[in-house]
Short mmCIF file of C-alpha atoms and ligand atoms in Angstrom, two decimals:
data_model
loop_
_atom_site.label_atom_id
_atom_site.label_comp_id
_atom_site.label_asym_id
_atom_site.label_seq_id
_atom_site.Cartn_x
_atom_site.Cartn_y
_atom_site.Cartn_z
CA MET A 965 54.16 11.72 45.23
CA LYS A 966 53.15 10.94 41.70
CA ILE A 967 49.80 9.25 41.13
CA LEU A 968 48.51 7.54 38.01
CA VAL A 969 44.77 8.08 37.69
CA THR A 970 43.12 5.77 35.16
CA GLY A 971 39.79 7.13 33.92
CA GLY A 972 40.84 10.51 35.30
CA ALA A 973 38.93 12.50 32.67
CA GLY A 974 35.61 10.99 33.80
CA TYR A 975 33.13 12.21 36.39
CA ILE A 976 34.66 11.03 39.68
CA GLY A 977 38.17 10.94 38.22
CA SER A 978 38.24 14.61 37.22
CA HIS A 979 37.08 15.76 40.68
CA THR A 980 39.68 13.54 42.33
CA VAL A 981 42.45 14.77 40.02
CA LEU A 982 41.55 18.35 40.98
CA LEU A 983 41.81 17.55 44.67
CA LEU A 984 45.06 15.60 44.28
CA LEU A 985 46.61 18.59 42.51
CA THR A 986 45.48 21.03 45.20
CA ASN A 987 46.94 18.67 47.82
CA GLY A 988 50.36 18.80 46.19
CA PHE A 989 50.37 15.47 44.32
CA GLU A 990 51.66 15.17 40.78
CA VAL A 991 49.11 13.51 38.53
CA VAL A 992 49.30 11.44 35.36
CA VAL A 993 45.95 10.61 33.74
CA LEU A 994 45.39 7.66 31.43
CA ASP A 995 41.98 7.72 29.75
CA ASN A 996 40.78 6.45 26.38
CA LEU A 997 38.02 9.12 26.44
CA MET A 998 35.33 6.54 25.62
CA ASN A 999 33.07 8.22 28.17
CA ALA A 1000 34.75 11.56 28.80
CA SER A 1001 35.95 14.78 27.25
CA ILE A 1002 39.50 16.13 27.41
CA GLU A 1003 37.82 19.44 28.31
CA SER A 1004 37.40 18.15 31.89
CA ILE A 1005 41.19 17.95 32.24
CA ARG A 1006 41.67 21.41 30.68
CA ARG A 1007 39.23 22.85 33.20
CA VAL A 1008 40.89 21.07 36.11
CA GLU A 1009 44.21 22.59 34.99
CA HIS A 1010 42.59 26.01 34.74
CA LEU A 1011 40.95 25.73 38.19
CA THR A 1012 44.11 24.56 39.93
CA GLY A 1013 46.73 26.42 37.89
CA LYS A 1014 48.58 23.08 37.69
CA LYS A 1015 49.51 20.77 34.88
CA VAL A 1016 48.20 17.23 34.36
CA SER A 1017 50.22 14.77 32.27
CA PHE A 1018 47.47 13.36 30.07
CA ILE A 1019 47.87 10.20 28.03
CA LYS A 1020 45.08 9.10 25.72
CA GLY A 1021 45.21 5.33 25.91
CA ASP A 1022 43.57 2.14 27.03
CA ILE A 1023 44.26 0.16 30.21
CA GLN A 1024 44.25 -2.97 28.07
CA ASP A 1025 47.26 -1.73 26.10
CA LYS A 1026 50.13 -3.24 28.08
CA THR A 1027 52.78 -1.70 25.83
CA ALA A 1028 51.41 1.79 26.41
CA LEU A 1029 51.13 1.08 30.15
CA THR A 1030 54.73 -0.13 30.32
CA SER A 1031 56.07 2.97 28.61
CA LEU A 1032 53.91 5.19 30.82
CA PHE A 1033 55.36 3.59 33.98
CA ASN A 1034 58.88 3.76 32.53
CA GLU A 1035 58.49 7.44 31.76
CA HIS A 1036 56.85 8.42 35.07
CA ALA A 1037 57.97 7.28 38.53
CA ILE A 1038 54.48 6.35 39.75
CA ASP A 1039 54.03 5.83 43.51
CA ALA A 1040 50.38 4.75 43.49
CA VAL A 1041 47.57 4.03 41.04
CA ILE A 1042 43.97 5.15 41.48
CA HIS A 1043 41.95 2.99 39.13
CA PHE A 1044 38.65 4.52 37.96
CA ALA A 1045 38.66 3.39 34.31
CA ALA A 1046 35.64 1.16 33.70
CA LEU A 1047 32.33 0.87 31.94
CA LYS A 1048 29.66 1.65 34.52
CA ALA A 1049 26.10 1.44 33.19
CA VAL A 1050 24.35 -1.31 35.17
CA GLY A 1051 21.52 -1.88 32.66
CA GLU A 1052 23.78 -1.80 29.61
CA SER A 1053 26.04 -4.39 31.22
CA SER A 1054 23.29 -7.02 30.93
CA THR A 1055 22.98 -6.27 27.20
CA ILE A 1056 26.71 -6.37 26.41
CA PRO A 1057 28.23 -8.44 29.25
CA LEU A 1058 31.33 -9.46 27.29
CA GLU A 1059 32.32 -5.83 26.76
CA TYR A 1060 31.96 -5.23 30.50
CA TYR A 1061 34.08 -8.22 31.50
CA GLN A 1062 36.60 -7.39 28.78
CA ASN A 1063 36.99 -3.74 29.68
CA ASN A 1064 36.60 -3.91 33.45
CA VAL A 1065 38.05 -7.28 34.43
CA HIS A 1066 40.55 -7.90 31.63
CA GLY A 1067 41.55 -4.22 31.65
CA THR A 1068 42.28 -4.36 35.38
CA LEU A 1069 44.27 -7.58 34.94
CA CYS A 1070 46.42 -5.89 32.30
CA LEU A 1071 47.05 -2.94 34.59
CA LEU A 1072 47.90 -5.15 37.57
CA GLU A 1073 50.19 -7.33 35.46
CA VAL A 1074 52.23 -4.37 34.23
CA MET A 1075 52.35 -2.94 37.76
CA ALA A 1076 53.58 -6.30 39.11
CA ASN A 1077 56.29 -6.50 36.43
CA LEU A 1078 57.56 -3.08 37.43
CA ASN A 1079 57.12 -3.59 41.17
CA ILE A 1080 54.51 -0.86 41.64
CA ASN A 1081 52.50 -1.95 44.64
CA HIS A 1082 50.04 0.72 45.76
CA PHE A 1083 46.54 0.44 44.33
CA ILE A 1084 43.23 2.18 45.00
CA PHE A 1085 40.22 0.64 43.34
CA SER A 1086 36.79 2.15 42.52
CA SER A 1087 34.47 -0.44 43.94
CA SER A 1088 30.80 -0.04 44.61
CA ALA A 1089 28.03 -0.68 47.12
CA THR A 1090 26.66 -3.08 44.51
CA VAL A 1091 29.18 -5.70 45.73
CA TYR A 1092 27.02 -6.26 48.82
CA GLY A 1093 24.24 -7.65 46.62
CA GLY A 1094 20.69 -7.99 47.90
CA GLU A 1095 21.31 -10.52 50.65
CA ASN A 1096 23.01 -8.39 53.30
CA ALA A 1097 21.09 -6.36 55.87
CA VAL A 1098 21.35 -2.57 55.77
CA PRO A 1099 23.34 -0.55 56.58
CA TYR A 1100 26.13 -2.32 54.73
CA GLU A 1101 29.35 -2.95 56.64
CA GLU A 1102 32.72 -3.92 55.20
CA SER A 1103 32.83 -7.12 57.27
CA MET A 1104 29.81 -8.52 55.42
CA PRO A 1105 30.33 -11.22 52.80
CA LEU A 1106 30.12 -10.01 49.21
CA GLY A 1107 26.70 -10.74 47.74
CA GLU A 1108 25.43 -12.23 44.52
CA ALA A 1109 25.91 -9.36 42.05
CA SER A 1110 22.71 -8.58 40.16
CA SER A 1111 24.43 -7.44 36.94
CA PRO A 1112 27.60 -8.12 34.93
CA TYR A 1113 28.75 -4.64 36.01
CA GLY A 1114 28.38 -5.59 39.69
CA ALA A 1115 29.98 -8.96 39.04
CA SER A 1116 33.00 -7.24 37.47
CA LYS A 1117 33.53 -5.29 40.73
CA VAL A 1118 33.18 -8.45 42.85
CA MET A 1119 35.65 -10.28 40.61
CA ILE A 1120 38.22 -7.51 40.77
CA GLU A 1121 37.99 -7.33 44.57
CA ARG A 1122 38.71 -11.09 44.61
CA VAL A 1123 41.64 -10.67 42.21
CA LEU A 1124 43.13 -8.01 44.49
CA LYS A 1125 42.79 -10.29 47.52
CA ASP A 1126 44.50 -13.17 45.73
CA LEU A 1127 47.22 -10.92 44.41
CA ALA A 1128 47.92 -9.51 47.86
CA GLN A 1129 48.21 -13.04 49.24
CA SER A 1130 50.75 -13.95 46.59
CA ASN A 1131 52.79 -10.75 46.91
CA LEU A 1132 53.25 -9.35 50.41
CA ASP A 1133 54.47 -6.04 49.01
CA PHE A 1134 51.16 -5.42 47.26
CA ARG A 1135 48.86 -3.01 49.15
CA ALA A 1136 45.41 -2.14 47.96
CA VAL A 1137 42.35 -0.22 49.06
CA CYS A 1138 38.87 -0.93 47.70
CA LEU A 1139 36.67 2.13 48.06
CA ARG A 1140 33.04 1.07 47.91
CA TYR A 1141 31.14 4.11 46.73
CA PHE A 1142 27.47 4.58 47.47
CA ASN A 1143 25.69 7.11 45.19
CA PRO A 1144 28.00 9.96 44.16
CA ILE A 1145 26.24 13.10 42.92
CA GLY A 1146 26.97 16.83 42.74
CA ALA A 1147 29.78 18.73 41.10
CA HIS A 1148 32.74 20.93 41.97
CA GLU A 1149 31.50 24.16 43.54
CA SER A 1150 32.90 26.21 40.62
CA GLY A 1151 30.27 24.71 38.30
CA GLN A 1152 33.09 24.12 35.80
CA ILE A 1153 33.33 20.34 36.04
CA GLY A 1154 30.58 17.81 36.65
CA GLU A 1155 28.84 14.72 35.35
CA ASP A 1156 28.32 14.70 31.58
CA PRO A 1157 26.58 11.46 30.63
CA LYS A 1158 26.47 10.42 26.98
CA GLY A 1159 22.92 9.93 25.69
CA ILE A 1160 20.01 9.30 28.03
CA PRO A 1161 21.21 9.35 31.65
CA ASN A 1162 20.79 6.09 33.59
CA ASN A 1163 21.31 7.63 37.00
CA LEU A 1164 18.78 9.68 38.88
CA LEU A 1165 20.57 12.99 39.41
CA PRO A 1166 21.76 13.66 35.86
CA TYR A 1167 18.23 12.86 34.67
CA VAL A 1168 16.63 15.21 37.22
CA ALA A 1169 19.11 17.96 36.27
CA GLN A 1170 18.39 17.54 32.55
CA VAL A 1171 14.64 17.79 33.19
CA ALA A 1172 15.16 20.94 35.27
CA VAL A 1173 17.24 22.57 32.53
CA GLY A 1174 14.60 21.73 29.90
CA LYS A 1175 16.56 19.08 27.99
CA ARG A 1176 14.10 16.32 28.93
CA GLU A 1177 10.39 16.56 29.48
CA ARG A 1178 9.80 14.56 32.63
CA LEU A 1179 11.39 12.11 35.00
CA GLN A 1180 10.10 8.61 35.44
CA VAL A 1181 10.13 7.55 39.07
CA PHE A 1182 10.74 3.82 39.01
CA GLY A 1183 8.22 2.47 41.51
CA ASP A 1184 6.37 4.03 44.43
CA ASP A 1185 5.21 0.80 46.06
CA TYR A 1186 8.40 -0.18 47.90
CA SER A 1187 8.36 -0.77 51.62
CA THR A 1188 10.05 2.59 52.31
CA GLN A 1189 8.73 5.74 53.97
CA ASP A 1190 7.23 7.28 50.82
CA GLY A 1191 7.23 4.13 48.68
CA THR A 1192 10.16 5.16 46.44
CA CYS A 1193 13.66 3.68 46.63
CA GLU A 1194 16.16 5.07 49.10
CA ARG A 1195 19.87 5.51 48.48
CA ASP A 1196 22.90 6.96 50.24
CA TYR A 1197 23.80 9.98 48.06
CA LEU A 1198 27.17 11.60 48.69
CA HIS A 1199 28.83 14.69 47.24
CA VAL A 1200 31.47 13.89 44.61
CA MET A 1201 33.94 16.25 46.34
CA ASP A 1202 33.52 14.27 49.58
CA LEU A 1203 34.18 11.15 47.52
CA ALA A 1204 37.28 12.78 46.00
CA GLU A 1205 38.47 13.60 49.54
CA GLY A 1206 38.06 9.90 50.36
CA HIS A 1207 40.62 9.06 47.67
CA VAL A 1208 43.15 11.56 49.00
CA ALA A 1209 42.59 10.11 52.48
CA ALA A 1210 43.18 6.59 51.11
CA VAL A 1211 46.43 7.59 49.39
CA ASN A 1212 47.64 9.24 52.60
CA TRP A 1213 46.60 6.18 54.64
CA LEU A 1214 48.57 3.82 52.37
CA GLN A 1215 51.59 6.09 52.61
CA LYS A 1216 51.39 6.45 56.39
CA ASN A 1217 50.69 2.80 57.22
CA SER A 1218 53.82 1.36 55.69
CA GLU A 1219 53.47 -1.85 57.73
CA PHE A 1220 50.06 -2.62 56.17
CA THR A 1221 49.93 -5.34 53.53
CA GLY A 1222 46.88 -6.84 51.88
CA VAL A 1223 43.60 -5.30 50.80
CA GLU A 1224 41.36 -3.11 52.92
CA ALA A 1225 37.82 -2.14 51.92
CA PHE A 1226 36.11 1.08 53.00
CA ASN A 1227 32.55 2.25 52.44
CA LEU A 1228 32.30 5.84 51.26
CA GLY A 1229 28.81 7.12 51.98
CA THR A 1230 27.00 9.48 54.35
CA GLY A 1231 25.19 6.79 56.34
CA LYS A 1232 21.82 8.32 55.44
CA ALA A 1233 19.17 7.06 53.02
CA VAL A 1234 17.18 9.52 50.88
CA SER A 1235 14.16 8.67 48.72
CA VAL A 1236 13.65 9.52 45.05
CA LEU A 1237 10.78 11.88 45.91
CA SER A 1238 12.95 13.66 48.52
CA ILE A 1239 15.64 14.14 45.88
CA ILE A 1240 13.12 15.72 43.49
CA LYS A 1241 11.90 18.07 46.22
CA ALA A 1242 15.41 19.05 47.30
CA PHE A 1243 16.44 19.67 43.69
CA GLU A 1244 13.38 21.85 43.03
CA GLN A 1245 14.19 23.91 46.10
CA ALA A 1246 17.85 24.36 45.21
CA SER A 1247 17.25 25.13 41.53
CA GLN A 1248 13.91 26.95 41.82
CA GLN A 1249 12.86 24.88 38.77
CA LYS A 1250 9.98 22.45 38.45
CA VAL A 1251 10.88 18.79 37.90
CA PRO A 1252 7.78 17.14 36.38
CA TYR A 1253 7.62 13.40 36.97
CA THR A 1254 5.39 10.39 36.53
CA ILE A 1255 5.34 7.18 38.50
CA ALA A 1256 6.57 4.31 36.32
CA PRO A 1257 6.92 0.58 37.02
CA ARG A 1258 9.83 -0.63 39.14
CA ARG A 1259 13.18 -0.90 37.37
CA HIS A 1260 14.45 -4.47 37.18
CA GLY A 1261 17.17 -5.20 39.72
CA ASP A 1262 16.58 -2.16 41.98
CA LEU A 1263 16.78 -2.81 45.72
CA PRO A 1264 14.30 -0.90 47.93
CA ALA A 1265 16.87 0.81 50.14
CA PHE A 1266 20.54 0.65 51.03
CA TRP A 1267 22.99 2.90 52.77
CA ALA A 1268 26.45 2.76 54.27
CA ASN A 1269 27.83 2.28 57.67
CA ALA A 1270 30.77 4.64 57.05
CA GLU A 1271 32.36 4.39 60.51
CA LYS A 1272 35.37 2.39 59.34
CA ALA A 1273 36.43 5.11 56.90
CA ASN A 1274 35.96 7.65 59.65
CA LYS A 1275 38.02 5.74 62.21
CA GLN A 1276 40.83 4.55 59.97
CA LEU A 1277 41.04 7.08 57.14
CA GLY A 1278 39.86 10.05 59.19
CA TRP A 1279 37.29 10.66 56.46
CA ARG A 1280 33.70 11.74 56.75
CA ALA A 1281 31.24 13.16 54.21
CA THR A 1282 30.60 16.76 55.25
CA ARG A 1283 28.51 18.24 52.43
CA ASP A 1284 24.73 18.08 52.88
CA LEU A 1285 21.93 17.35 50.43
CA THR A 1286 21.29 21.06 49.74
CA GLN A 1287 24.91 21.52 48.68
CA MET A 1288 24.74 18.40 46.50
CA MET A 1289 21.69 19.83 44.73
CA THR A 1290 23.00 23.41 44.47
CA ASP A 1291 26.30 22.27 42.98
CA THR A 1292 24.59 19.90 40.53
CA TRP A 1293 22.37 22.75 39.38
CA ARG A 1294 25.27 25.20 39.03
CA TRP A 1295 27.10 22.73 36.79
CA GLN A 1296 23.98 21.82 34.77
CA SER A 1297 22.73 25.39 34.27
CA ASN A 1298 26.22 26.64 33.32
CA ASN A 1299 26.71 23.69 30.94
CA PRO A 1300 23.28 22.61 29.67
CA GLU A 1301 24.91 20.52 26.92
CA GLY A 1302 27.73 19.25 29.14
CA TYR A 1303 31.30 19.79 27.94
CA PRO A 1304 31.64 21.36 24.47
CA LYS A 1305 31.67 18.51 21.92
P1 LIG B 2551 33.02 7.75 34.07
O1 LIG B 2551 32.52 6.93 32.94
O2 LIG B 2551 32.71 9.18 34.10
O3 LIG B 2551 34.61 7.56 34.20
C1 LIG B 2551 35.28 6.42 33.77
C2 LIG B 2551 36.40 6.88 32.88
O4 LIG B 2551 37.16 5.76 32.45
C3 LIG B 2551 35.92 7.59 31.61
O5 LIG B 2551 36.62 8.79 31.48
C4 LIG B 2551 36.28 6.61 30.47
O6 LIG B 2551 36.58 7.30 29.28
C5 LIG B 2551 37.46 5.89 31.07
N1 LIG B 2551 37.66 4.51 30.57
C6 LIG B 2551 36.76 3.51 30.53
N2 LIG B 2551 37.34 2.39 30.06
C7 LIG B 2551 38.65 2.68 29.82
C8 LIG B 2551 39.75 1.94 29.35
N3 LIG B 2551 39.62 0.68 28.97
N4 LIG B 2551 40.96 2.56 29.27
C9 LIG B 2551 41.09 3.86 29.62
N5 LIG B 2551 40.07 4.61 30.07
C10 LIG B 2551 38.86 4.03 30.17
O7 LIG B 2551 32.50 7.04 35.41
P2 LIG B 2551 32.57 7.53 36.92
O8 LIG B 2551 31.17 7.74 37.39
O9 LIG B 2551 33.55 8.63 37.07
O10 LIG B 2551 33.09 6.21 37.62
C11 LIG B 2551 34.47 5.99 37.91
C12 LIG B 2551 34.62 4.65 38.58
O11 LIG B 2551 33.81 4.60 39.76
C13 LIG B 2551 34.18 3.46 37.73
O12 LIG B 2551 35.06 2.38 37.98
C14 LIG B 2551 32.80 3.13 38.27
O13 LIG B 2551 32.47 1.77 38.07
C15 LIG B 2551 32.99 3.44 39.75
N6 LIG B 2551 31.73 3.75 40.44
C16 LIG B 2551 30.94 4.76 39.99
C17 LIG B 2551 29.73 5.03 40.64
C18 LIG B 2551 28.83 6.13 40.13
O14 LIG B 2551 27.66 6.17 40.54
N7 LIG B 2551 29.27 7.05 39.30
C19 LIG B 2551 29.36 4.28 41.77
C20 LIG B 2551 30.20 3.26 42.21
C21 LIG B 2551 31.40 2.99 41.54
N1 LIG B 2552 15.62 6.31 39.42
C1 LIG B 2552 14.41 6.77 38.97
N2 LIG B 2552 14.35 7.33 37.72
C2 LIG B 2552 15.43 7.44 36.90
C3 LIG B 2552 16.69 6.96 37.40
C4 LIG B 2552 16.73 6.40 38.65
O1 LIG B 2552 13.40 6.69 39.67
O2 LIG B 2552 15.31 7.93 35.77
C5 LIG B 2552 15.70 5.72 40.78
C6 LIG B 2552 16.18 4.26 40.75
O3 LIG B 2552 15.09 3.40 40.64
C7 LIG B 2552 16.87 4.17 42.11
C8 LIG B 2552 17.39 5.58 42.40
O4 LIG B 2552 16.66 6.44 41.51
O5 LIG B 2552 15.94 3.84 43.08
C9 LIG B 2552 18.87 5.73 42.17
O6 LIG B 2552 19.16 5.23 40.88
P1 LIG B 2552 20.59 5.34 40.23
O7 LIG B 2552 20.55 4.63 38.93
O8 LIG B 2552 21.03 6.77 40.21
O9 LIG B 2552 21.53 4.60 41.29
P2 LIG B 2552 21.58 3.04 41.74
O10 LIG B 2552 20.36 2.37 41.20
O11 LIG B 2552 22.83 2.56 41.12
O12 LIG B 2552 21.63 3.08 43.21
#
């Protein structure tokens, strides 16, 4: 099977491409490199001993997409390409809707023209909004997204549903990720944020390696066990395995039509202070921090009910918090400046 991976040079994309290759899939990557380095693809090729067909291009470029699909007989598309910084999305909402929503529409339109009907979408726990009770289950209604980024994911899920109703051959999976962290166990590929990291783990790792002075913990007065926010952190290689499971599920269940959503998480919630402690233990480095005010839009705690993915996809997260921390540290200490610029 040949898979097109949009955004395949990015953090989750590169780990998924690696796993697809080791599972015998052929992979074509389309990425405009706006938030990635081609070095991630080179390293994936080196680690697997396999070749990736890489195309530098934008999902909004329908001409480039059409020639890509004409050149490669693509069986399924895994769609990672998106802008993803929650805070930034409130500052430049139009860019987010343009890139994420319009970009996905372009991709779906070209796929429809060429009768390519298998689609796996990078959705997010953020689609549940703040209204649903935890743990989140797929049967819950989608919530009121708290940012343009979140809204772009909700909109795309709706587009997929409508598209599937209009075309019974169209088959899609929405994978709702919780908080992916960690890196491939080789320490060769990992998360390489541009500028100041927005997410917790890259920030913690950069403090530990001496790139940043101290972490700000956003709020310690939440109604959680230690007062800091709790999230469902999962290892990026477990997440990558979830994508392989979804591709296999689509292929196996040929009678399925429509859109199916799956949570990908561990089912456990971990606090910010527990993350700091676990990282210090794994890295044997100090992570100085101060308590700062709450970050606007943060929910106190959410985690997944991941039973549906287990039952239907046969998927479960198997890597524990220690491994998430050890692998993050291996990547960060081997590559203190990220990929060579
Ligand atoms: P990332 O920024 O590392 O990867 C996204 C990739 O897409 C980058 O390589 C970027 O260059 C590329 N890209 C962006 N816009 C493009 C366009 N118009 N055309 C072509 N390429 C484009 O991010 P990631 O963390 O790997 O996230 C991948 C996907 O997973 C995104 O859709 C994101 O919204 C979703 N997601 C991420 C998280 C997370 O915590 N990392 C959580 C939930 C969902
Ligand atoms: N967080 C923090 N300091 C930081 C970055 C994040 O205390 O520099 C907290 C944040 O408030 C949240 C948790 O860490 O409670 C996870 O944040 P992240 O942005 O990684 O994920 P998300 O908010 O999308 O779940």
